[in-house]
Amino acid sequence: MDITKKNLLILHLTVFVWGFTGVLGKLISIDAVPMVWYRVMIAAATLLAWFLITKKNIKISKKQFIQFFLTGGAVAIHWIFFFHAIKVSTVSVTLVCLSSFTLFTAILEPLIKKQPIQPGDILIGLLIILGIYMIFKFEGQYTLGIIFGLLAAVASSLFSTINSTLVQKSEPSIISFYELVGAFFWITLYRLYDGSLLNTGFNLSAQNWFYLALLGTLCTSVAYVAGVAVMRTLSAFRVALITNLEPVYGIVLAFIFFQSKEQMTGGFYIGATIILASIFLYPIYKNRKNRL
């Protein structure tokens, strides 16, 4: 197997693991805030261990530390909203709503980078809005989950846009580590404020610890390192196209694990198809546009 085929396989496995994140969020029986707190703690510790084993220099400037640390707050908000959406609705609804990340990125990126919004971005955005409207119309019982899923997409597009600038001057793994540390700090402050940290501490069932270990290591730090490594040999277009399979893998896995609980109306699947088709068309549109 040549290096390109090998990295394509690794990327598909990585995206498949990311899709499994939603299933773990449903299986873990604790609330979203402590769940994310444990996740970032385990993931940061795993990355730190990896840095120590590989003897990687992780020193950064004071300015970089502040940037990464603050961005970690947006990462924490994204994951908290994502897992809360799963708790109050379903994995399928949450993953499809999270796919609107493309829409919010098309809006936020030009604003943050002071660039004009492209007409094609507006068209893709309108298609995604149509899909979201269909889901709202036919899955009204999951309104709260849809709202939090969309808020998670907004937070994701925010820190991803910021990271696209930061990554020009720093390594992705180092950025990720300090953002995880920042996320852990901000969530710890919140948990101290609401008293949940002192009340529950580390009192969890063995099953929850097992699922959290998978979430923090395999689905976060390991998947992240693997995902970054393959980007060195694969084009941005291929990476974007394959990464868009995450909600597809996640929905299939959710149906396997939860079966009837993940069954939706026909209107949901029409809306989901519109959104997923839009996010698959988006990298194709961008790729052709960049060739002109």
PDB file of C-alpha atoms in Angstrom:
ATOM      1  CA  MET A   1       0.000   0.000   0.000  1.00  0.00           C
ATOM      2  CA  ASP A   2       1.493   3.369  -1.032  1.00  0.00           C
ATOM      3  CA  ILE A   3       1.641   6.298   1.404  1.00  0.00           C
ATOM      4  CA  THR A   4      -1.360   8.122  -0.122  1.00  0.00           C
ATOM      5  CA  LYS A   5      -3.688   5.112   0.150  1.00  0.00           C
ATOM      6  CA  LYS A   6      -2.442   4.438   3.677  1.00  0.00           C
ATOM      7  CA  ASN A   7      -3.130   8.026   4.762  1.00  0.00           C
ATOM      8  CA  LEU A   8      -6.559   7.980   3.112  1.00  0.00           C
ATOM      9  CA  LEU A   9      -7.404   4.885   5.159  1.00  0.00           C
ATOM     10  CA  ILE A  10      -6.088   6.550   8.338  1.00  0.00           C
ATOM     11  CA  LEU A  11      -8.148   9.676   7.623  1.00  0.00           C
ATOM     12  CA  HIS A  12     -11.335   7.631   7.061  1.00  0.00           C
ATOM     13  CA  LEU A  13     -10.711   5.769  10.340  1.00  0.00           C
ATOM     14  CA  THR A  14     -10.078   9.090  12.108  1.00  0.00           C
ATOM     15  CA  VAL A  15     -13.323  10.601  10.801  1.00  0.00           C
ATOM     16  CA  PHE A  16     -15.136   7.383  11.740  1.00  0.00           C
ATOM     17  CA  VAL A  17     -13.786   7.736  15.300  1.00  0.00           C
ATOM     18  CA  TRP A  18     -14.931  11.379  15.384  1.00  0.00           C
ATOM     19  CA  GLY A  19     -18.378  10.183  14.330  1.00  0.00           C
ATOM     20  CA  PHE A  20     -18.348   7.800  17.315  1.00  0.00           C
ATOM     21  CA  THR A  21     -18.005  10.817  19.662  1.00  0.00           C
ATOM     22  CA  GLY A  22     -21.754  11.472  19.523  1.00  0.00           C
ATOM     23  CA  VAL A  23     -22.546   7.875  20.483  1.00  0.00           C
ATOM     24  CA  LEU A  24     -20.222   8.119  23.502  1.00  0.00           C
ATOM     25  CA  GLY A  25     -21.898  11.387  24.483  1.00  0.00           C
ATOM     26  CA  LYS A  26     -25.207   9.527  24.665  1.00  0.00           C
ATOM     27  CA  LEU A  27     -23.754   6.499  26.477  1.00  0.00           C
ATOM     28  CA  ILE A  28     -22.029   8.553  29.189  1.00  0.00           C
ATOM     29  CA  SER A  29     -24.642   9.187  31.880  1.00  0.00           C
ATOM     30  CA  ILE A  30     -23.307  12.471  33.302  1.00  0.00           C
ATOM     31  CA  ASP A  31     -24.248  16.009  32.193  1.00  0.00           C
ATOM     32  CA  ALA A  32     -22.488  17.862  29.389  1.00  0.00           C
ATOM     33  CA  VAL A  33     -20.360  20.214  31.530  1.00  0.00           C
ATOM     34  CA  PRO A  34     -18.631  17.565  33.680  1.00  0.00           C
ATOM     35  CA  MET A  35     -18.378  15.290  30.637  1.00  0.00           C
ATOM     36  CA  VAL A  36     -16.398  17.904  28.706  1.00  0.00           C
ATOM     37  CA  TRP A  37     -14.323  18.663  31.829  1.00  0.00           C
ATOM     38  CA  TYR A  38     -13.223  15.026  32.040  1.00  0.00           C
ATOM     39  CA  ARG A  39     -12.717  14.873  28.272  1.00  0.00           C
ATOM     40  CA  VAL A  40     -10.331  17.841  28.058  1.00  0.00           C
ATOM     41  CA  MET A  41      -8.469  16.727  31.195  1.00  0.00           C
ATOM     42  CA  ILE A  42      -7.850  13.231  29.792  1.00  0.00           C
ATOM     43  CA  ALA A  43      -7.037  14.539  26.306  1.00  0.00           C
ATOM     44  CA  ALA A  44      -4.586  17.182  27.582  1.00  0.00           C
ATOM     45  CA  ALA A  45      -2.865  14.611  29.826  1.00  0.00           C
ATOM     46  CA  THR A  46      -2.580  12.185  26.897  1.00  0.00           C
ATOM     47  CA  LEU A  47      -1.080  14.833  24.615  1.00  0.00           C
ATOM     48  CA  LEU A  48       1.351  15.887  27.358  1.00  0.00           C
ATOM     49  CA  ALA A  49       2.464  12.263  27.742  1.00  0.00           C
ATOM     50  CA  TRP A  50       2.952  12.054  23.956  1.00  0.00           C
ATOM     51  CA  PHE A  51       5.065  15.238  24.002  1.00  0.00           C
ATOM     52  CA  LEU A  52       7.220  13.851  26.835  1.00  0.00           C
ATOM     53  CA  ILE A  53       7.726  10.504  25.056  1.00  0.00           C
ATOM     54  CA  THR A  54       8.670  12.201  21.776  1.00  0.00           C
ATOM     55  CA  LYS A  55      10.681  14.877  23.665  1.00  0.00           C
ATOM     56  CA  LYS A  56       8.851  17.606  21.797  1.00  0.00           C
ATOM     57  CA  ASN A  57       9.548  21.224  22.701  1.00  0.00           C
ATOM     58  CA  ILE A  58       6.223  22.846  23.622  1.00  0.00           C
ATOM     59  CA  LYS A  59       7.505  26.241  24.711  1.00  0.00           C
ATOM     60  CA  ILE A  60       5.540  29.182  23.318  1.00  0.00           C
ATOM     61  CA  SER A  61       5.523  32.943  23.760  1.00  0.00           C
ATOM     62  CA  LYS A  62       3.344  34.746  26.291  1.00  0.00           C
ATOM     63  CA  LYS A  63       1.228  36.183  23.456  1.00  0.00           C
ATOM     64  CA  GLN A  64       0.664  32.734  21.942  1.00  0.00           C
ATOM     65  CA  PHE A  65      -0.253  31.282  25.339  1.00  0.00           C
ATOM     66  CA  ILE A  66      -2.915  33.957  25.885  1.00  0.00           C
ATOM     67  CA  GLN A  67      -4.313  33.420  22.361  1.00  0.00           C
ATOM     68  CA  PHE A  68      -4.498  29.628  22.737  1.00  0.00           C
ATOM     69  CA  PHE A  69      -5.792  29.844  26.314  1.00  0.00           C
ATOM     70  CA  LEU A  70      -8.647  32.184  25.383  1.00  0.00           C
ATOM     71  CA  THR A  71      -9.527  30.174  22.268  1.00  0.00           C
ATOM     72  CA  GLY A  72      -9.821  27.169  24.573  1.00  0.00           C
ATOM     73  CA  GLY A  73     -12.907  28.854  26.014  1.00  0.00           C
ATOM     74  CA  ALA A  74     -14.616  28.672  22.608  1.00  0.00           C
ATOM     75  CA  VAL A  75     -13.582  25.001  22.318  1.00  0.00           C
ATOM     76  CA  ALA A  76     -15.153  24.290  25.723  1.00  0.00           C
ATOM     77  CA  ILE A  77     -18.396  26.073  24.788  1.00  0.00           C
ATOM     78  CA  HIS A  78     -18.583  24.137  21.506  1.00  0.00           C
ATOM     79  CA  TRP A  79     -18.257  20.733  23.183  1.00  0.00           C
ATOM     80  CA  ILE A  80     -20.623  21.625  26.032  1.00  0.00           C
ATOM     81  CA  PHE A  81     -23.326  22.761  23.597  1.00  0.00           C
ATOM     82  CA  PHE A  82     -22.686  19.693  21.401  1.00  0.00           C
ATOM     83  CA  PHE A  83     -23.099  17.157  24.195  1.00  0.00           C
ATOM     84  CA  HIS A  84     -26.019  19.041  25.761  1.00  0.00           C
ATOM     85  CA  ALA A  85     -27.786  18.931  22.375  1.00  0.00           C
ATOM     86  CA  ILE A  86     -27.295  15.142  22.331  1.00  0.00           C
ATOM     87  CA  LYS A  87     -28.683  14.849  25.875  1.00  0.00           C
ATOM     88  CA  VAL A  88     -31.891  16.777  25.066  1.00  0.00           C
ATOM     89  CA  SER A  89     -32.453  15.359  21.551  1.00  0.00           C
ATOM     90  CA  THR A  90     -30.714  12.637  19.544  1.00  0.00           C
ATOM     91  CA  VAL A  91     -27.275  12.008  18.080  1.00  0.00           C
ATOM     92  CA  SER A  92     -28.651  12.283  14.528  1.00  0.00           C
ATOM     93  CA  VAL A  93     -30.326  15.656  15.096  1.00  0.00           C
ATOM     94  CA  THR A  94     -27.215  17.061  16.784  1.00  0.00           C
ATOM     95  CA  LEU A  95     -24.772  15.886  14.104  1.00  0.00           C
ATOM     96  CA  VAL A  96     -26.875  17.242  11.256  1.00  0.00           C
ATOM     97  CA  CYS A  97     -27.226  20.616  13.003  1.00  0.00           C
ATOM     98  CA  LEU A  98     -23.479  20.633  13.680  1.00  0.00           C
ATOM     99  CA  SER A  99     -22.964  20.246   9.924  1.00  0.00           C
ATOM    100  CA  SER A 100     -24.171  23.843   9.560  1.00  0.00           C
ATOM    101  CA  PHE A 101     -20.622  24.666  10.669  1.00  0.00           C
ATOM    102  CA  THR A 102     -19.960  25.296   6.947  1.00  0.00           C
ATOM    103  CA  LEU A 103     -22.622  28.022   6.857  1.00  0.00           C
ATOM    104  CA  PHE A 104     -21.329  29.872   9.916  1.00  0.00           C
ATOM    105  CA  THR A 105     -17.714  29.586   8.750  1.00  0.00           C
ATOM    106  CA  ALA A 106     -18.678  31.123   5.403  1.00  0.00           C
ATOM    107  CA  ILE A 107     -20.058  34.101   7.374  1.00  0.00           C
ATOM    108  CA  LEU A 108     -17.516  34.412  10.208  1.00  0.00           C
ATOM    109  CA  GLU A 109     -14.292  33.822   8.276  1.00  0.00           C
ATOM    110  CA  PRO A 110     -14.683  36.831   5.925  1.00  0.00           C
ATOM    111  CA  LEU A 111     -15.678  39.011   8.888  1.00  0.00           C
ATOM    112  CA  ILE A 112     -12.706  37.980  11.042  1.00  0.00           C
ATOM    113  CA  LYS A 113     -10.195  38.031   8.174  1.00  0.00           C
ATOM    114  CA  LYS A 114     -11.803  41.133   6.590  1.00  0.00           C
ATOM    115  CA  GLN A 115     -12.480  39.435   3.269  1.00  0.00           C
ATOM    116  CA  PRO A 116     -15.527  39.726   0.968  1.00  0.00           C
ATOM    117  CA  ILE A 117     -18.253  37.054   1.231  1.00  0.00           C
ATOM    118  CA  GLN A 118     -18.328  34.978  -1.944  1.00  0.00           C
ATOM    119  CA  PRO A 119     -21.650  34.493  -3.863  1.00  0.00           C
ATOM    120  CA  GLY A 120     -21.131  30.720  -3.872  1.00  0.00           C
ATOM    121  CA  ASP A 121     -20.828  30.757  -0.074  1.00  0.00           C
ATOM    122  CA  ILE A 122     -24.184  32.538   0.123  1.00  0.00           C
ATOM    123  CA  LEU A 123     -25.834  29.914  -2.122  1.00  0.00           C
ATOM    124  CA  ILE A 124     -24.461  27.017  -0.064  1.00  0.00           C
ATOM    125  CA  GLY A 125     -25.556  28.860   3.084  1.00  0.00           C
ATOM    126  CA  LEU A 126     -29.116  29.259   1.785  1.00  0.00           C
ATOM    127  CA  LEU A 127     -29.320  25.520   1.024  1.00  0.00           C
ATOM    128  CA  ILE A 128     -28.165  24.708   4.568  1.00  0.00           C
ATOM    129  CA  ILE A 129     -30.741  27.136   6.002  1.00  0.00           C
ATOM    130  CA  LEU A 130     -33.431  25.360   3.960  1.00  0.00           C
ATOM    131  CA  GLY A 131     -32.318  22.012   5.414  1.00  0.00           C
ATOM    132  CA  ILE A 132     -32.369  23.407   8.960  1.00  0.00           C
ATOM    133  CA  TYR A 133     -35.866  24.786   8.376  1.00  0.00           C
ATOM    134  CA  MET A 134     -37.056  21.323   7.272  1.00  0.00           C
ATOM    135  CA  ILE A 135     -35.663  19.765  10.457  1.00  0.00           C
ATOM    136  CA  PHE A 136     -37.264  22.448  12.646  1.00  0.00           C
ATOM    137  CA  LYS A 137     -40.598  21.917  10.883  1.00  0.00           C
ATOM    138  CA  PHE A 138     -40.730  18.127  11.207  1.00  0.00           C
ATOM    139  CA  GLU A 139     -38.810  17.562  14.464  1.00  0.00           C
ATOM    140  CA  GLY A 140     -40.360  20.243  16.682  1.00  0.00           C
ATOM    141  CA  GLN A 141     -40.056  18.042  19.782  1.00  0.00           C
ATOM    142  CA  TYR A 142     -36.279  18.437  19.528  1.00  0.00           C
ATOM    143  CA  THR A 143     -36.282  22.237  19.245  1.00  0.00           C
ATOM    144  CA  LEU A 144     -33.936  22.684  22.221  1.00  0.00           C
ATOM    145  CA  GLY A 145     -31.504  20.132  20.831  1.00  0.00           C
ATOM    146  CA  ILE A 146     -31.589  21.811  17.408  1.00  0.00           C
ATOM    147  CA  ILE A 147     -30.852  25.219  18.981  1.00  0.00           C
ATOM    148  CA  PHE A 148     -27.908  23.895  21.002  1.00  0.00           C
ATOM    149  CA  GLY A 149     -26.645  21.953  17.982  1.00  0.00           C
ATOM    150  CA  LEU A 150     -26.629  25.163  15.944  1.00  0.00           C
ATOM    151  CA  LEU A 151     -24.920  27.060  18.795  1.00  0.00           C
ATOM    152  CA  ALA A 152     -22.275  24.319  18.883  1.00  0.00           C
ATOM    153  CA  ALA A 153     -21.757  24.857  15.144  1.00  0.00           C
ATOM    154  CA  VAL A 154     -21.326  28.627  15.687  1.00  0.00           C
ATOM    155  CA  ALA A 155     -18.711  28.034  18.426  1.00  0.00           C
ATOM    156  CA  SER A 156     -16.949  25.458  16.245  1.00  0.00           C
ATOM    157  CA  SER A 157     -16.760  27.813  13.263  1.00  0.00           C
ATOM    158  CA  LEU A 158     -15.445  30.576  15.558  1.00  0.00           C
ATOM    159  CA  PHE A 159     -12.491  28.669  17.022  1.00  0.00           C
ATOM    160  CA  SER A 160     -11.773  26.922  13.694  1.00  0.00           C
ATOM    161  CA  THR A 161     -11.540  30.293  11.945  1.00  0.00           C
ATOM    162  CA  ILE A 162      -9.259  31.592  14.694  1.00  0.00           C
ATOM    163  CA  ASN A 163      -7.139  28.427  14.497  1.00  0.00           C
ATOM    164  CA  SER A 164      -6.771  28.795  10.717  1.00  0.00           C
ATOM    165  CA  THR A 165      -4.875  32.011  11.494  1.00  0.00           C
ATOM    166  CA  LEU A 166      -2.942  30.684  14.506  1.00  0.00           C
ATOM    167  CA  VAL A 167      -1.778  27.563  12.664  1.00  0.00           C
ATOM    168  CA  GLN A 168       0.247  29.740  10.283  1.00  0.00           C
ATOM    169  CA  LYS A 169       2.740  30.417  13.094  1.00  0.00           C
ATOM    170  CA  SER A 170       2.424  27.390  15.421  1.00  0.00           C
ATOM    171  CA  GLU A 171       2.147  23.609  15.162  1.00  0.00           C
ATOM    172  CA  PRO A 172      -1.423  22.243  15.325  1.00  0.00           C
ATOM    173  CA  SER A 173      -0.606  19.733  18.095  1.00  0.00           C
ATOM    174  CA  ILE A 174       0.825  22.471  20.330  1.00  0.00           C
ATOM    175  CA  ILE A 175      -2.156  24.749  19.640  1.00  0.00           C
ATOM    176  CA  SER A 176      -4.506  21.888  20.497  1.00  0.00           C
ATOM    177  CA  PHE A 177      -2.694  21.112  23.764  1.00  0.00           C
ATOM    178  CA  TYR A 178      -2.829  24.664  25.098  1.00  0.00           C
ATOM    179  CA  GLU A 179      -6.425  25.091  23.952  1.00  0.00           C
ATOM    180  CA  LEU A 180      -7.344  21.926  25.860  1.00  0.00           C
ATOM    181  CA  VAL A 181      -5.569  23.296  28.935  1.00  0.00           C
ATOM    182  CA  GLY A 182      -7.483  26.557  28.499  1.00  0.00           C
ATOM    183  CA  ALA A 183     -10.779  24.707  28.110  1.00  0.00           C
ATOM    184  CA  PHE A 184     -10.035  22.718  31.272  1.00  0.00           C
ATOM    185  CA  PHE A 185      -9.285  25.933  33.202  1.00  0.00           C
ATOM    186  CA  TRP A 186     -12.478  27.747  32.143  1.00  0.00           C
ATOM    187  CA  ILE A 187     -14.724  24.751  32.824  1.00  0.00           C
ATOM    188  CA  THR A 188     -13.045  24.237  36.218  1.00  0.00           C
ATOM    189  CA  LEU A 189     -13.847  27.859  37.127  1.00  0.00           C
ATOM    190  CA  TYR A 190     -17.476  27.321  36.123  1.00  0.00           C
ATOM    191  CA  ARG A 191     -17.731  24.055  38.068  1.00  0.00           C
ATOM    192  CA  LEU A 192     -16.281  25.700  41.168  1.00  0.00           C
ATOM    193  CA  TYR A 193     -18.828  28.499  40.767  1.00  0.00           C
ATOM    194  CA  ASP A 194     -21.860  26.173  40.469  1.00  0.00           C
ATOM    195  CA  GLY A 195     -20.525  23.768  43.122  1.00  0.00           C
ATOM    196  CA  SER A 196     -20.641  20.668  40.906  1.00  0.00           C
ATOM    197  CA  LEU A 197     -16.901  20.016  41.164  1.00  0.00           C
ATOM    198  CA  LEU A 198     -16.903  19.891  44.964  1.00  0.00           C
ATOM    199  CA  ASN A 199     -20.147  17.898  45.101  1.00  0.00           C
ATOM    200  CA  THR A 200     -19.257  15.134  42.642  1.00  0.00           C
ATOM    201  CA  GLY A 201     -15.469  15.240  42.219  1.00  0.00           C
ATOM    202  CA  PHE A 202     -14.281  11.974  40.629  1.00  0.00           C
ATOM    203  CA  ASN A 203     -17.165   9.828  41.857  1.00  0.00           C
ATOM    204  CA  LEU A 204     -18.136   8.040  38.635  1.00  0.00           C
ATOM    205  CA  SER A 205     -19.152   4.528  37.677  1.00  0.00           C
ATOM    206  CA  ALA A 206     -16.619   2.186  36.053  1.00  0.00           C
ATOM    207  CA  GLN A 207     -18.679   2.264  32.854  1.00  0.00           C
ATOM    208  CA  ASN A 208     -18.557   6.074  32.679  1.00  0.00           C
ATOM    209  CA  TRP A 209     -14.796   6.048  33.289  1.00  0.00           C
ATOM    210  CA  PHE A 210     -14.346   3.560  30.435  1.00  0.00           C
ATOM    211  CA  TYR A 211     -16.397   5.645  27.989  1.00  0.00           C
ATOM    212  CA  LEU A 212     -14.673   8.868  29.117  1.00  0.00           C
ATOM    213  CA  ALA A 213     -11.258   7.251  28.601  1.00  0.00           C
ATOM    214  CA  LEU A 214     -12.274   6.375  25.031  1.00  0.00           C
ATOM    215  CA  LEU A 215     -13.630   9.882  24.494  1.00  0.00           C
ATOM    216  CA  GLY A 216     -10.540  11.632  25.852  1.00  0.00           C
ATOM    217  CA  THR A 217      -7.870   9.426  24.265  1.00  0.00           C
ATOM    218  CA  LEU A 218      -9.075   7.641  21.107  1.00  0.00           C
ATOM    219  CA  CYS A 219     -11.698  10.214  20.023  1.00  0.00           C
ATOM    220  CA  THR A 220      -9.723  13.329  20.959  1.00  0.00           C
ATOM    221  CA  SER A 221      -5.933  13.212  21.319  1.00  0.00           C
ATOM    222  CA  VAL A 222      -5.144  10.086  19.252  1.00  0.00           C
ATOM    223  CA  ALA A 223      -7.609  10.970  16.482  1.00  0.00           C
ATOM    224  CA  TYR A 224      -6.328  14.533  16.427  1.00  0.00           C
ATOM    225  CA  VAL A 225      -2.654  13.541  16.074  1.00  0.00           C
ATOM    226  CA  ALA A 226      -3.545  11.014  13.344  1.00  0.00           C
ATOM    227  CA  GLY A 227      -5.727  13.557  11.525  1.00  0.00           C
ATOM    228  CA  VAL A 228      -2.983  16.172  11.512  1.00  0.00           C
ATOM    229  CA  ALA A 229      -0.295  13.694  10.380  1.00  0.00           C
ATOM    230  CA  VAL A 230      -2.117  12.650   7.183  1.00  0.00           C
ATOM    231  CA  MET A 231      -2.664  16.278   6.145  1.00  0.00           C
ATOM    232  CA  ARG A 232       1.026  16.461   5.247  1.00  0.00           C
ATOM    233  CA  THR A 233       0.503  14.226   2.196  1.00  0.00           C
ATOM    234  CA  LEU A 234      -3.193  14.696   1.327  1.00  0.00           C
ATOM    235  CA  SER A 235      -4.642  17.741  -0.389  1.00  0.00           C
ATOM    236  CA  ALA A 236      -6.890  20.125   1.546  1.00  0.00           C
ATOM    237  CA  PHE A 237      -9.705  19.200  -0.871  1.00  0.00           C
ATOM    238  CA  ARG A 238      -9.491  15.488  -0.076  1.00  0.00           C
ATOM    239  CA  VAL A 239      -9.284  16.166   3.647  1.00  0.00           C
ATOM    240  CA  ALA A 240     -12.339  18.470   3.550  1.00  0.00           C
ATOM    241  CA  LEU A 241     -14.385  16.015   1.486  1.00  0.00           C
ATOM    242  CA  ILE A 242     -13.623  13.016   3.732  1.00  0.00           C
ATOM    243  CA  THR A 243     -14.076  15.027   6.944  1.00  0.00           C
ATOM    244  CA  ASN A 244     -17.624  15.819   5.798  1.00  0.00           C
ATOM    245  CA  LEU A 245     -18.399  12.108   6.238  1.00  0.00           C
ATOM    246  CA  GLU A 246     -18.321  12.568  10.035  1.00  0.00           C
ATOM    247  CA  PRO A 247     -22.100  13.162  10.426  1.00  0.00           C
ATOM    248  CA  VAL A 248     -22.823  10.264   8.051  1.00  0.00           C
ATOM    249  CA  TYR A 249     -20.668   7.861  10.066  1.00  0.00           C
ATOM    250  CA  GLY A 250     -22.103   9.259  13.306  1.00  0.00           C
ATOM    251  CA  ILE A 251     -25.728   8.834  12.226  1.00  0.00           C
ATOM    252  CA  VAL A 252     -25.112   5.250  11.053  1.00  0.00           C
ATOM    253  CA  LEU A 253     -23.353   4.389  14.332  1.00  0.00           C
ATOM    254  CA  ALA A 254     -26.135   6.026  16.375  1.00  0.00           C
ATOM    255  CA  PHE A 255     -28.752   3.960  14.546  1.00  0.00           C
ATOM    256  CA  ILE A 256     -26.755   0.762  15.207  1.00  0.00           C
ATOM    257  CA  PHE A 257     -26.411   1.543  18.930  1.00  0.00           C
ATOM    258  CA  PHE A 258     -29.804   3.124  19.664  1.00  0.00           C
ATOM    259  CA  GLN A 259     -32.007   1.839  16.799  1.00  0.00           C
ATOM    260  CA  SER A 260     -35.602   3.063  17.216  1.00  0.00           C
ATOM    261  CA  LYS A 261     -34.537   6.032  19.385  1.00  0.00           C
ATOM    262  CA  GLU A 262     -32.709   7.443  16.372  1.00  0.00           C
ATOM    263  CA  GLN A 263     -35.556   6.973  13.877  1.00  0.00           C
ATOM    264  CA  MET A 264     -36.834  10.294  12.509  1.00  0.00           C
ATOM    265  CA  THR A 265     -39.603  11.550  10.257  1.00  0.00           C
ATOM    266  CA  GLY A 266     -39.271  11.709   6.483  1.00  0.00           C
ATOM    267  CA  GLY A 267     -38.978  15.511   6.745  1.00  0.00           C
ATOM    268  CA  PHE A 268     -35.861  15.161   8.892  1.00  0.00           C
ATOM    269  CA  TYR A 269     -34.142  12.980   6.315  1.00  0.00           C
ATOM    270  CA  ILE A 270     -35.050  15.415   3.514  1.00  0.00           C
ATOM    271  CA  GLY A 271     -33.562  18.294   5.531  1.00  0.00           C
ATOM    272  CA  ALA A 272     -30.508  16.208   6.471  1.00  0.00           C
ATOM    273  CA  THR A 273     -29.943  15.255   2.822  1.00  0.00           C
ATOM    274  CA  ILE A 274     -30.058  18.922   1.762  1.00  0.00           C
ATOM    275  CA  ILE A 275     -27.543  19.906   4.458  1.00  0.00           C
ATOM    276  CA  LEU A 276     -25.182  16.986   3.841  1.00  0.00           C
ATOM    277  CA  ALA A 277     -25.333  17.486   0.057  1.00  0.00           C
ATOM    278  CA  SER A 278     -24.481  21.160   0.600  1.00  0.00           C
ATOM    279  CA  ILE A 279     -21.436  20.446   2.751  1.00  0.00           C
ATOM    280  CA  PHE A 280     -20.182  17.908   0.213  1.00  0.00           C
ATOM    281  CA  LEU A 281     -20.672  20.403  -2.621  1.00  0.00           C
ATOM    282  CA  TYR A 282     -18.855  23.137  -0.699  1.00  0.00           C
ATOM    283  CA  PRO A 283     -15.266  21.778  -0.989  1.00  0.00           C
ATOM    284  CA  ILE A 284     -15.929  20.895  -4.657  1.00  0.00           C
ATOM    285  CA  TYR A 285     -17.049  24.485  -5.299  1.00  0.00           C
ATOM    286  CA  LYS A 286     -14.035  25.856  -3.390  1.00  0.00           C
ATOM    287  CA  ASN A 287     -11.621  23.568  -5.245  1.00  0.00           C
ATOM    288  CA  ARG A 288     -12.907  24.636  -8.681  1.00  0.00           C
ATOM    289  CA  LYS A 289     -12.980  28.295  -7.648  1.00  0.00           C
ATOM    290  CA  ASN A 290      -9.334  28.171  -6.552  1.00  0.00           C
ATOM    291  CA  ARG A 291      -8.334  26.713  -9.930  1.00  0.00           C
ATOM    292  CA  LEU A 292      -9.803  29.670 -11.829  1.00  0.00           C
TER     293      LEU A 292
END
